[in-house]
mmCIF file of C-alpha atoms in Angstrom:
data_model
loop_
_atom_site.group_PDB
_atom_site.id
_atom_site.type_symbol
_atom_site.label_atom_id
_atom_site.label_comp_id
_atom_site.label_asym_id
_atom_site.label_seq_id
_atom_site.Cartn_x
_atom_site.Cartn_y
_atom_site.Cartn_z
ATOM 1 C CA UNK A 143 0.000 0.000 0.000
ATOM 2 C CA UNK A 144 1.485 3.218 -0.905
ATOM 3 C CA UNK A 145 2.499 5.814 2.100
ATOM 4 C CA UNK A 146 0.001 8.521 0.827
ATOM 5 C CA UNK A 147 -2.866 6.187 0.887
ATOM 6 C CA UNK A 148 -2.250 5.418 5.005
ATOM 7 C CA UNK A 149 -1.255 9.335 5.581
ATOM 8 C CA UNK A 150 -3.497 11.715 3.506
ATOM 9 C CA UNK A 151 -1.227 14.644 4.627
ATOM 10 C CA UNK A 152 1.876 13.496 3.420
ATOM 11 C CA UNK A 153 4.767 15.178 1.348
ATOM 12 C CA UNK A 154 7.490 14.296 -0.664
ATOM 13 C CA UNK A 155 10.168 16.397 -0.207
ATOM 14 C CA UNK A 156 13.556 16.423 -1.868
ATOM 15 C CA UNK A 157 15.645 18.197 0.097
ATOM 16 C CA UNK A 158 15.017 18.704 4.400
ATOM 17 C CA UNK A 159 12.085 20.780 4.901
ATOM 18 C CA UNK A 160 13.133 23.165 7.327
ATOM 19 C CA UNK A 161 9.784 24.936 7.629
ATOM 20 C CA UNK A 162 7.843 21.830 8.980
ATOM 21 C CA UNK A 163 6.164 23.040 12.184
ATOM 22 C CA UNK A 164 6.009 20.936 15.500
ATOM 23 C CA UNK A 165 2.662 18.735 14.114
ATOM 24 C CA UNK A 166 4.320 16.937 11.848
ATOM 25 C CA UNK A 167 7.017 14.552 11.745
ATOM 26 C CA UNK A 168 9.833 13.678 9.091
ATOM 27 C CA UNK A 169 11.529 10.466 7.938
ATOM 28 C CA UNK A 170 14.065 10.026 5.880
ATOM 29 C CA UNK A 171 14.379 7.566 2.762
ATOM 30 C CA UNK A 172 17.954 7.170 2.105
ATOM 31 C CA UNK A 173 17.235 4.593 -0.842
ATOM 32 C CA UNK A 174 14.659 7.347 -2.540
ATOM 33 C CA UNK A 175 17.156 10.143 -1.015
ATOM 34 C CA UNK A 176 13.603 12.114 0.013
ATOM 35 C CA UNK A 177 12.321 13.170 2.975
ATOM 36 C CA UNK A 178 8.340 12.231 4.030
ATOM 37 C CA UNK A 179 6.843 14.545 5.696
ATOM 38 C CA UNK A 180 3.897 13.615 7.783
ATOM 39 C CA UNK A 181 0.954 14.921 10.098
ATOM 40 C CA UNK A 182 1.691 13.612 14.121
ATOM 41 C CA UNK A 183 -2.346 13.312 14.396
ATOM 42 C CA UNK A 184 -1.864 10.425 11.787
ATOM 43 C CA UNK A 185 0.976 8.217 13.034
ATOM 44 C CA UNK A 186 -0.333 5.661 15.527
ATOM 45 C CA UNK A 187 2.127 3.794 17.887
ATOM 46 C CA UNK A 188 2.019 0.919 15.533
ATOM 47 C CA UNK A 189 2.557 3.290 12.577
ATOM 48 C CA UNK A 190 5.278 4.908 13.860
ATOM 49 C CA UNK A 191 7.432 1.731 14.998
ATOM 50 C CA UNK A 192 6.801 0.622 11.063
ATOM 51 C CA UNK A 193 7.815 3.942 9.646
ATOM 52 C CA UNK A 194 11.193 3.332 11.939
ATOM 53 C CA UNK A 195 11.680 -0.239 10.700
ATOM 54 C CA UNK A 196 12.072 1.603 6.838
ATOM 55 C CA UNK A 197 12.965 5.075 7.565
ATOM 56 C CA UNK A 198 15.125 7.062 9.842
ATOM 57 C CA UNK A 199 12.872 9.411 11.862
ATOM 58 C CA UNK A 200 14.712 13.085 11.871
ATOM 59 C CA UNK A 201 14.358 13.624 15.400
ATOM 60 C CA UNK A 202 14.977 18.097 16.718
ATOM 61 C CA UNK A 203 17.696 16.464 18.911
ATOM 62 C CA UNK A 204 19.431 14.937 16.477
ATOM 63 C CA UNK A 205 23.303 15.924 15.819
ATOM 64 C CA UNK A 206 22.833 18.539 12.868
ATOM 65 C CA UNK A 207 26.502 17.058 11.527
ATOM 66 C CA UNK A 208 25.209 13.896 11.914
ATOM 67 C CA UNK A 209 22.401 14.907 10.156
ATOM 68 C CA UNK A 210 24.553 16.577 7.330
ATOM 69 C CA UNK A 211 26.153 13.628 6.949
ATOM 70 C CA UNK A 212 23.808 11.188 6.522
ATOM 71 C CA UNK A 213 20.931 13.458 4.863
ATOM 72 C CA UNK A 214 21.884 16.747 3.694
ATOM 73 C CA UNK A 215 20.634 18.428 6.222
ATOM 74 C CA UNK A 216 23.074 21.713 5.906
ATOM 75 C CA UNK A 217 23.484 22.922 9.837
ATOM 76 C CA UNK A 218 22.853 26.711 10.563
ATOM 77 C CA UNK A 219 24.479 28.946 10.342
ATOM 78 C CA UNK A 220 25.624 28.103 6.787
ATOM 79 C CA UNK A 221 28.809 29.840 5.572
ATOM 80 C CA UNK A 222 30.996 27.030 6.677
ATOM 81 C CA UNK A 223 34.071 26.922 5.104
ATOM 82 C CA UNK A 224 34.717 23.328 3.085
ATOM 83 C CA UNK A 225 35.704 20.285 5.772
ATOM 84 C CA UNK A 226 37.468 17.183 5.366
ATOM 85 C CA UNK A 227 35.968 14.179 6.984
ATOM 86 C CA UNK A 228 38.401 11.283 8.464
ATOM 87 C CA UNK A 229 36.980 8.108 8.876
ATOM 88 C CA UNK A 230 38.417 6.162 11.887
ATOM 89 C CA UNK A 231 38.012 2.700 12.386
ATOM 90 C CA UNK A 232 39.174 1.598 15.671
ATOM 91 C CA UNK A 233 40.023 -1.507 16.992
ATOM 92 C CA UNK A 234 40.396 -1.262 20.761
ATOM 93 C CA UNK A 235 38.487 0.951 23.644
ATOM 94 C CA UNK A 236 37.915 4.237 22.577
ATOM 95 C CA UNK A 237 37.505 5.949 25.720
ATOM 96 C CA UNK A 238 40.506 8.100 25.475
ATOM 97 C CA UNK A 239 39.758 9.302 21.543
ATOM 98 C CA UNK A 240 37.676 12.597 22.575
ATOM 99 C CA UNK A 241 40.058 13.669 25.040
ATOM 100 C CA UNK A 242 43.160 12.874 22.255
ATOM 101 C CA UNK A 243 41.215 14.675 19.118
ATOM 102 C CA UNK A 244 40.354 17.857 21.553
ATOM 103 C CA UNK A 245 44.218 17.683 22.483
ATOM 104 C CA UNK A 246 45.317 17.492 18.876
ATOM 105 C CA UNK A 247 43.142 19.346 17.090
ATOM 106 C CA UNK A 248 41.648 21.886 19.677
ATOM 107 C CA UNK A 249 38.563 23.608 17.888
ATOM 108 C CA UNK A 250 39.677 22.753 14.863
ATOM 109 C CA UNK A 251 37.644 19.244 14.790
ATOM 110 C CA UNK A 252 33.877 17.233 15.437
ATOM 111 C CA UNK A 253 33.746 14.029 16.957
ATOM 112 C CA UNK A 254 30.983 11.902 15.958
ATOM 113 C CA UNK A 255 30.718 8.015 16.873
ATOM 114 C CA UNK A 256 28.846 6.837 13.636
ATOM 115 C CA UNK A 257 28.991 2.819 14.691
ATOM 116 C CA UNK A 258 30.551 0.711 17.161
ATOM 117 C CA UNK A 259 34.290 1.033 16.326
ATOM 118 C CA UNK A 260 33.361 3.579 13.717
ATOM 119 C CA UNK A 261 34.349 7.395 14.031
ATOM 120 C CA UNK A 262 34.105 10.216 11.678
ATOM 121 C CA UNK A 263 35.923 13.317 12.601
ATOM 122 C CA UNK A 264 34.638 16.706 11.092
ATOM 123 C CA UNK A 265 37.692 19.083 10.671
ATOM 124 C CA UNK A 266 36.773 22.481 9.510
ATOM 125 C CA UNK A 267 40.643 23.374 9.230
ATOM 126 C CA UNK A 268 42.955 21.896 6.963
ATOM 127 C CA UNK A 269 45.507 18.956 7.947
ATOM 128 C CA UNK A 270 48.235 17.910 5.759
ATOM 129 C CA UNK A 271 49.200 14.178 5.664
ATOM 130 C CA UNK A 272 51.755 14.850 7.579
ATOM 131 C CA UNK A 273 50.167 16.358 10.537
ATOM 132 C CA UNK A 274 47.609 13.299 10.586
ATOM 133 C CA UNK A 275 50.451 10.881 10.402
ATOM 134 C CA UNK A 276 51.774 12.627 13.468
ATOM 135 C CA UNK A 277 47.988 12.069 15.091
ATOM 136 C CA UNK A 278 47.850 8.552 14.164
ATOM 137 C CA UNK A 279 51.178 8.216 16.310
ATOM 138 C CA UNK A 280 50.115 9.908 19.194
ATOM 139 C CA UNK A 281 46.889 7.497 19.013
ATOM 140 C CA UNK A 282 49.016 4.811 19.048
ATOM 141 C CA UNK A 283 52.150 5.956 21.321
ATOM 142 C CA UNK A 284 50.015 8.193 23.623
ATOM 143 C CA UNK A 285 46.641 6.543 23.808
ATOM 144 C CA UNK A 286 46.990 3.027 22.759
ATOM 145 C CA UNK A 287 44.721 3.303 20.317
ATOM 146 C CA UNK A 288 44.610 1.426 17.277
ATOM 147 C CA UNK A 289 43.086 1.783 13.803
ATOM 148 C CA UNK A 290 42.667 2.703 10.209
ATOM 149 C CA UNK A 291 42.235 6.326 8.973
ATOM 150 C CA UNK A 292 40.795 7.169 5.766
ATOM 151 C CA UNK A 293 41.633 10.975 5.024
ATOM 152 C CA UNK A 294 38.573 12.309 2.571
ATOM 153 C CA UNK A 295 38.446 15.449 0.345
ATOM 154 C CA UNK A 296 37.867 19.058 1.403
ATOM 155 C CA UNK A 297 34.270 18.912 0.774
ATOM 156 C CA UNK A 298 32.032 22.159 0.338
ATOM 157 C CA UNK A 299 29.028 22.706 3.132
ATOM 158 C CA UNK A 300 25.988 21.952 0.812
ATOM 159 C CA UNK A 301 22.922 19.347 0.617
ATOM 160 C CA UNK A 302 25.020 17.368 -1.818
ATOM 161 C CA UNK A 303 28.019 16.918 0.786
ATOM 162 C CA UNK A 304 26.246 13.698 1.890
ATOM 163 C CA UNK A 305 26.564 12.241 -1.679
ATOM 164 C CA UNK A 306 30.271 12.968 -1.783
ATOM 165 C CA UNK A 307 30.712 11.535 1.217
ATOM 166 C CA UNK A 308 28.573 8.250 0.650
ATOM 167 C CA UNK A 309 30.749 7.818 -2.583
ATOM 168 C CA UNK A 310 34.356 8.478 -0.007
ATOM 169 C CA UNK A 311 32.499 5.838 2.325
ATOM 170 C CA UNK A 312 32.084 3.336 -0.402
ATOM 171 C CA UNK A 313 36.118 3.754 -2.058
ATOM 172 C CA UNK A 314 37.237 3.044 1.444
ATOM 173 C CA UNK A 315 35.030 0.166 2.102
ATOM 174 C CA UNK A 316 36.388 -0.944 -1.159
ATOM 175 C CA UNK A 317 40.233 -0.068 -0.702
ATOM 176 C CA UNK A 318 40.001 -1.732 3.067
ATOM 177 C CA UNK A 319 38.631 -4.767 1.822
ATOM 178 C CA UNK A 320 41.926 -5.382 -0.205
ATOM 179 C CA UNK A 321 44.724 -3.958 1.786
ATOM 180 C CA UNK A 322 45.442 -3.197 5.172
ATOM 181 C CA UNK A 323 47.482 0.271 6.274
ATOM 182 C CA UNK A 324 47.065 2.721 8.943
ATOM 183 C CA UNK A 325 46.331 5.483 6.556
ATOM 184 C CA UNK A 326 44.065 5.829 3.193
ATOM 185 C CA UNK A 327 43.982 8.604 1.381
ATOM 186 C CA UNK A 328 41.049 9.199 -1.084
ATOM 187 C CA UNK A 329 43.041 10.390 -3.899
ATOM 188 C CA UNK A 330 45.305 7.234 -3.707
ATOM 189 C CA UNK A 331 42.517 4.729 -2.809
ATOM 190 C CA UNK A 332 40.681 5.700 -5.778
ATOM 191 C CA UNK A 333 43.883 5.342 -8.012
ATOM 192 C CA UNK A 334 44.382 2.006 -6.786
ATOM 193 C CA UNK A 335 41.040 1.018 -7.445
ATOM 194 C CA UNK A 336 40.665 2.436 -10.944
ATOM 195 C CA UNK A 337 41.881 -0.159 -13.130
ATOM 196 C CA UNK A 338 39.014 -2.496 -11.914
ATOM 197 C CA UNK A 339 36.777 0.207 -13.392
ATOM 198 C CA UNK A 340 38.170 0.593 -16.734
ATOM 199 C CA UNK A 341 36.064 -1.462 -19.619
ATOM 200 C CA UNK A 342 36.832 -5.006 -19.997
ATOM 201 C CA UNK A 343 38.627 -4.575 -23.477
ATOM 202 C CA UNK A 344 40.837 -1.885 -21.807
ATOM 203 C CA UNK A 345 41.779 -4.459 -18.600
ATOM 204 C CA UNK A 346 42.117 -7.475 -21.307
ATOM 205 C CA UNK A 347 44.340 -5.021 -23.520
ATOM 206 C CA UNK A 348 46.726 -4.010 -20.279
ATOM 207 C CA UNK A 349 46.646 -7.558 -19.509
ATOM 208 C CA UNK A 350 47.812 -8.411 -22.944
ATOM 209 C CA UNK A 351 50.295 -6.311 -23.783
ATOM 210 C CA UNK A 352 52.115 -5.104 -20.383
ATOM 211 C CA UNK A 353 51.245 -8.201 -17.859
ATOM 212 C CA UNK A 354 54.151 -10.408 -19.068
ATOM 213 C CA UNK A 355 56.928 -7.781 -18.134
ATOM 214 C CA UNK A 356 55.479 -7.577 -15.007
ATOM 215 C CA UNK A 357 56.737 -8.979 -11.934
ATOM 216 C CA UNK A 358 57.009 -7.915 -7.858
ATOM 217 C CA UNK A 359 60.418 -6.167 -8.489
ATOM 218 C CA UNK A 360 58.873 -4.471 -11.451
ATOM 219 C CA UNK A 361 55.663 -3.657 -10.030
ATOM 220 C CA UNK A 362 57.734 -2.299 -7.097
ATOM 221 C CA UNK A 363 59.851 -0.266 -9.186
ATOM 222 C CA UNK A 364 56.940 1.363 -11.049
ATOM 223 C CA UNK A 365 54.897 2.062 -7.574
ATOM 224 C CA UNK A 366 58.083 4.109 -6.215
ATOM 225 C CA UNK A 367 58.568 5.874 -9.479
ATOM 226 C CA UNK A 368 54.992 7.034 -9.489
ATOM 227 C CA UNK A 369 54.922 8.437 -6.148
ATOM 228 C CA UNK A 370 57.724 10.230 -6.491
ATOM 229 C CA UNK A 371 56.560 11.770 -9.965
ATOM 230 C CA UNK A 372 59.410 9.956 -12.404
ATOM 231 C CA UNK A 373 62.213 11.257 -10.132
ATOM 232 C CA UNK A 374 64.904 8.819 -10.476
ATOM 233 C CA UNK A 375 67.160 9.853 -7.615
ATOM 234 C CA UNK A 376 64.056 9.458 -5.126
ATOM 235 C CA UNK A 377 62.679 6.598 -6.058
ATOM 236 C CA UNK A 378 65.868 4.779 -6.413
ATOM 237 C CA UNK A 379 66.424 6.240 -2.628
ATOM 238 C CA UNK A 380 63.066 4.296 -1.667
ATOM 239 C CA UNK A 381 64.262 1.588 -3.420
ATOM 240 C CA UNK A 382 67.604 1.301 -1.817
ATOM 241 C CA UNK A 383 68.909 0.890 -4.999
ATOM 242 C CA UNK A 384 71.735 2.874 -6.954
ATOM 243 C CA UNK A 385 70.131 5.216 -9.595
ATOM 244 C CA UNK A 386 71.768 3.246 -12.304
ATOM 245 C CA UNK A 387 70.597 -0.056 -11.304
ATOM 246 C CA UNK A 388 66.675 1.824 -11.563
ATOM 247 C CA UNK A 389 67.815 3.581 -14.981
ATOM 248 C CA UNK A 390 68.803 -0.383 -15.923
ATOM 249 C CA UNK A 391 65.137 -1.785 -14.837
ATOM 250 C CA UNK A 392 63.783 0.998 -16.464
ATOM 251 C CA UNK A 393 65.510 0.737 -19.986
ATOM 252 C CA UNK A 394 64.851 -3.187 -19.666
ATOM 253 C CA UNK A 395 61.018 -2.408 -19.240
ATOM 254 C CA UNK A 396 61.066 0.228 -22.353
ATOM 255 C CA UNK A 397 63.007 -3.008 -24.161
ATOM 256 C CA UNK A 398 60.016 -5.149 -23.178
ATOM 257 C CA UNK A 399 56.887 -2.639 -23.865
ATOM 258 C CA UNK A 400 58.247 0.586 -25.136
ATOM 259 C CA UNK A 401 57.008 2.564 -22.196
ATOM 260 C CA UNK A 402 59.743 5.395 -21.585
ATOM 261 C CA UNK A 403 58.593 5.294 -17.508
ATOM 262 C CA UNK A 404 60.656 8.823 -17.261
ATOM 263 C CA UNK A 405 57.860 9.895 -19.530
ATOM 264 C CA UNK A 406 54.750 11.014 -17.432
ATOM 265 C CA UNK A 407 51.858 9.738 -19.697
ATOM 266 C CA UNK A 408 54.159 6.541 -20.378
ATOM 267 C CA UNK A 409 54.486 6.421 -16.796
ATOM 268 C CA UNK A 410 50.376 6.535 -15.633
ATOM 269 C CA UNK A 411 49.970 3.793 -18.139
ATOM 270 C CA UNK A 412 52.560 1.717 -16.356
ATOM 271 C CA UNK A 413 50.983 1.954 -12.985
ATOM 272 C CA UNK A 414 47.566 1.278 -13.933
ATOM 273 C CA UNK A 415 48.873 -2.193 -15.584
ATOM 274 C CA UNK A 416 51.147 -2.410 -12.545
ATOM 275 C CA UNK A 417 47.749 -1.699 -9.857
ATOM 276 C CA UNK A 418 45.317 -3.841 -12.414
ATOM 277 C CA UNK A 419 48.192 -6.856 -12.292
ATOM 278 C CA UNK A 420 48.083 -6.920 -7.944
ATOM 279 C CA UNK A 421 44.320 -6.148 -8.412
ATOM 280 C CA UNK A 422 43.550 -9.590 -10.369
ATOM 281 C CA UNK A 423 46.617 -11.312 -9.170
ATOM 282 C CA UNK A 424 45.995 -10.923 -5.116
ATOM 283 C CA UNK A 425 42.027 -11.004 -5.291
ATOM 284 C CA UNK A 426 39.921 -10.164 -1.998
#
C-alpha cells in the first residue's frame, strides 16, 4: 500500500524541509534520497514503529553534523568553510579518543561516533598528511589506540556533501577490503582502485600487452617511481637501490613494452597495468 494512501497529509520532499512546524514529523528515505513529511495526528504507535523499521525518523535532537552527513541536512548557520571528513576505524576501547582529538586538534575538529568502532571526525581546518600521520602516532604511542584512517576530500558545506561523502564511504570500504594500512587517502585509494573500473577490453588489452613484463620487483619499481613523480634519484632512494641499477630496470622495461617510464603519460599507463596486475593477481 502506498504511504500517501495510510497518511493523507503526506509530502514528498527532496531536500530537508526546514519549515515543517512541531505537528508533523519527518523520515528520511535514504534509498529514494527524500524526505516524508507527515501529520503527528496520523501516526499511531504501531505506525510509527513501522515507519522506523524503513525510515530514519529526523528527530529536533538529532546531531545537525550527523544529520549533514547522513541526509543533507546543511546545519545553521551556513557559511561554513569546506571540511574534510576522516573516517576512523578503531580496533580497541575508545575511551581516550575525545580527550586525544580535543588535544590534537583543539577547535579545529567534530567528533561523531557513527557505529561501534566507527568514528568520523569533522575538521573544519585543513591537515596535511603529515600532521595526521603525526595524530595517528600519538593514538598509538600516547593513547593506545589502534586503527585505520581514511583521510577524505575538502568537501564544500551543501545538501550534496552527503553524496560525496557516501561515494568516499564506499572507495574506502572498497580499498580496506583489499589492503590493510594505517592510513588511506582518497586520492590514492581511488587510483588504486581504478583499473578495476576501466572497460573489460581496456583491462584485457593491459593484460595483454604489459602483464608479461610484469613482476614484484617491477611492479615495485613502477609504484616508487609514481609516487615520487618519475624522479629517479628518489625513487631509487626508496628503493635502496643505486640510480643506475633503476635507470637499468627501467631501460629493460622500455626493451620489453616501449614505455619510456621517465615519460609522465608513459608512466600513468605503467601503474595502472602495474595496480590492475596486484588487483587480479591478489584477489579479496
Amino acid at each position: 500500500m502506498q504511504l500517501a494512501q495510510l497518511f493523507p497529509s503526506l509530502k514528498r520532499h527532496s531536500t530537508y524541509p526546514t519549515t515543517h512546524n512541531s505537528a508533523t514529523t519527518i523520515f528520511f528515505d535514504s534509498a529514494g534520497a527524500c524526505w516524508y513529511e507527515i501529520a503527528k495526528s496520523e501516526v499511531t504507535e504501531r505506525d510509527a514503529l513501522m515507519l522506523k523499521h524503513f525510515y530514519q525518523e529526523c528527530s529536533e535532537q538529532m546531531d545537525p553534523w550527523l544529520l549533514l552527513l547522513t541526509q543533507g541536512v546543511v546545519p545553521k548557520p551556513t557559511n561554513y568553510s569546506p571540511i574534510r571528513i576522516l573516517q576512523y576505524y578503531i580496533t580497541n576501547g575508545a575511551g581516550q579518543l575525545k580527550y586525544a582529538i580535543e588535544l590534537f586538534f583543539m577547535n579545529d575538529a567534530y567528533l561523531l561516533e557513527a557505529a561501534p568502532h566507527t568514528f568520523w571526525i569533522i575538521l573544519f581546518k585543513d591537515y596535511t598528511r603529515e600532521e595526521l600521520e603525526g595524530f595517528m602516532a600519538i593514538l598509538e604511542n600516547d593513547f593506545y589506540l589502534h586503527g585505520q584512517l581514511f583521510i577524505g576530500q575538502l568537501l564544500p558545506v551543501s545538501e550534496m556533501l552527503h553524496h560525496s561523502f557516501l561515494t568516499e564511504q564506499k572507495i574506502f570500504q572498497s580499498i580496506f577490503e583489499r589492503q590493510h594500512q594505517t592510513i588511506y587517502t582518497f586520492s590514492e585509494s581511488f587510483l588504486t582502485l581504478l583499473p578495476l573500473h576501466l572497460t573489460m577490453p581496456l583491462q584485457q588489452y593491459l593484460q595483454h600487452t604489459l602483464f608479461n613484463s610484469l613482476n614484484d620487483e617491477m611492479i615495485t619499481t613502477i609504484t616508487a617511481l609514481f609516487s615520487h613523480n618519475g624522479n629517479m634519484s628518489s625513487a631509487a632512494k626508496e628503493l635502496h637501490i643505486h640510480r643506475n641499477t633503476l635507470l637499468y630496470r627501467t631501460q629493460r622495461y622500455f626493451e620489453d613494452t616501449t614505455l619510456d617510464l621517465k615519460r609522465s603519460d608513459d608512466l600513468l599507463l605503467a601503474n595502472l597495468a602495474a595496480l590492475l596486475y596486484k588487483l587480479t593477481k591478489y584477489p579479496l
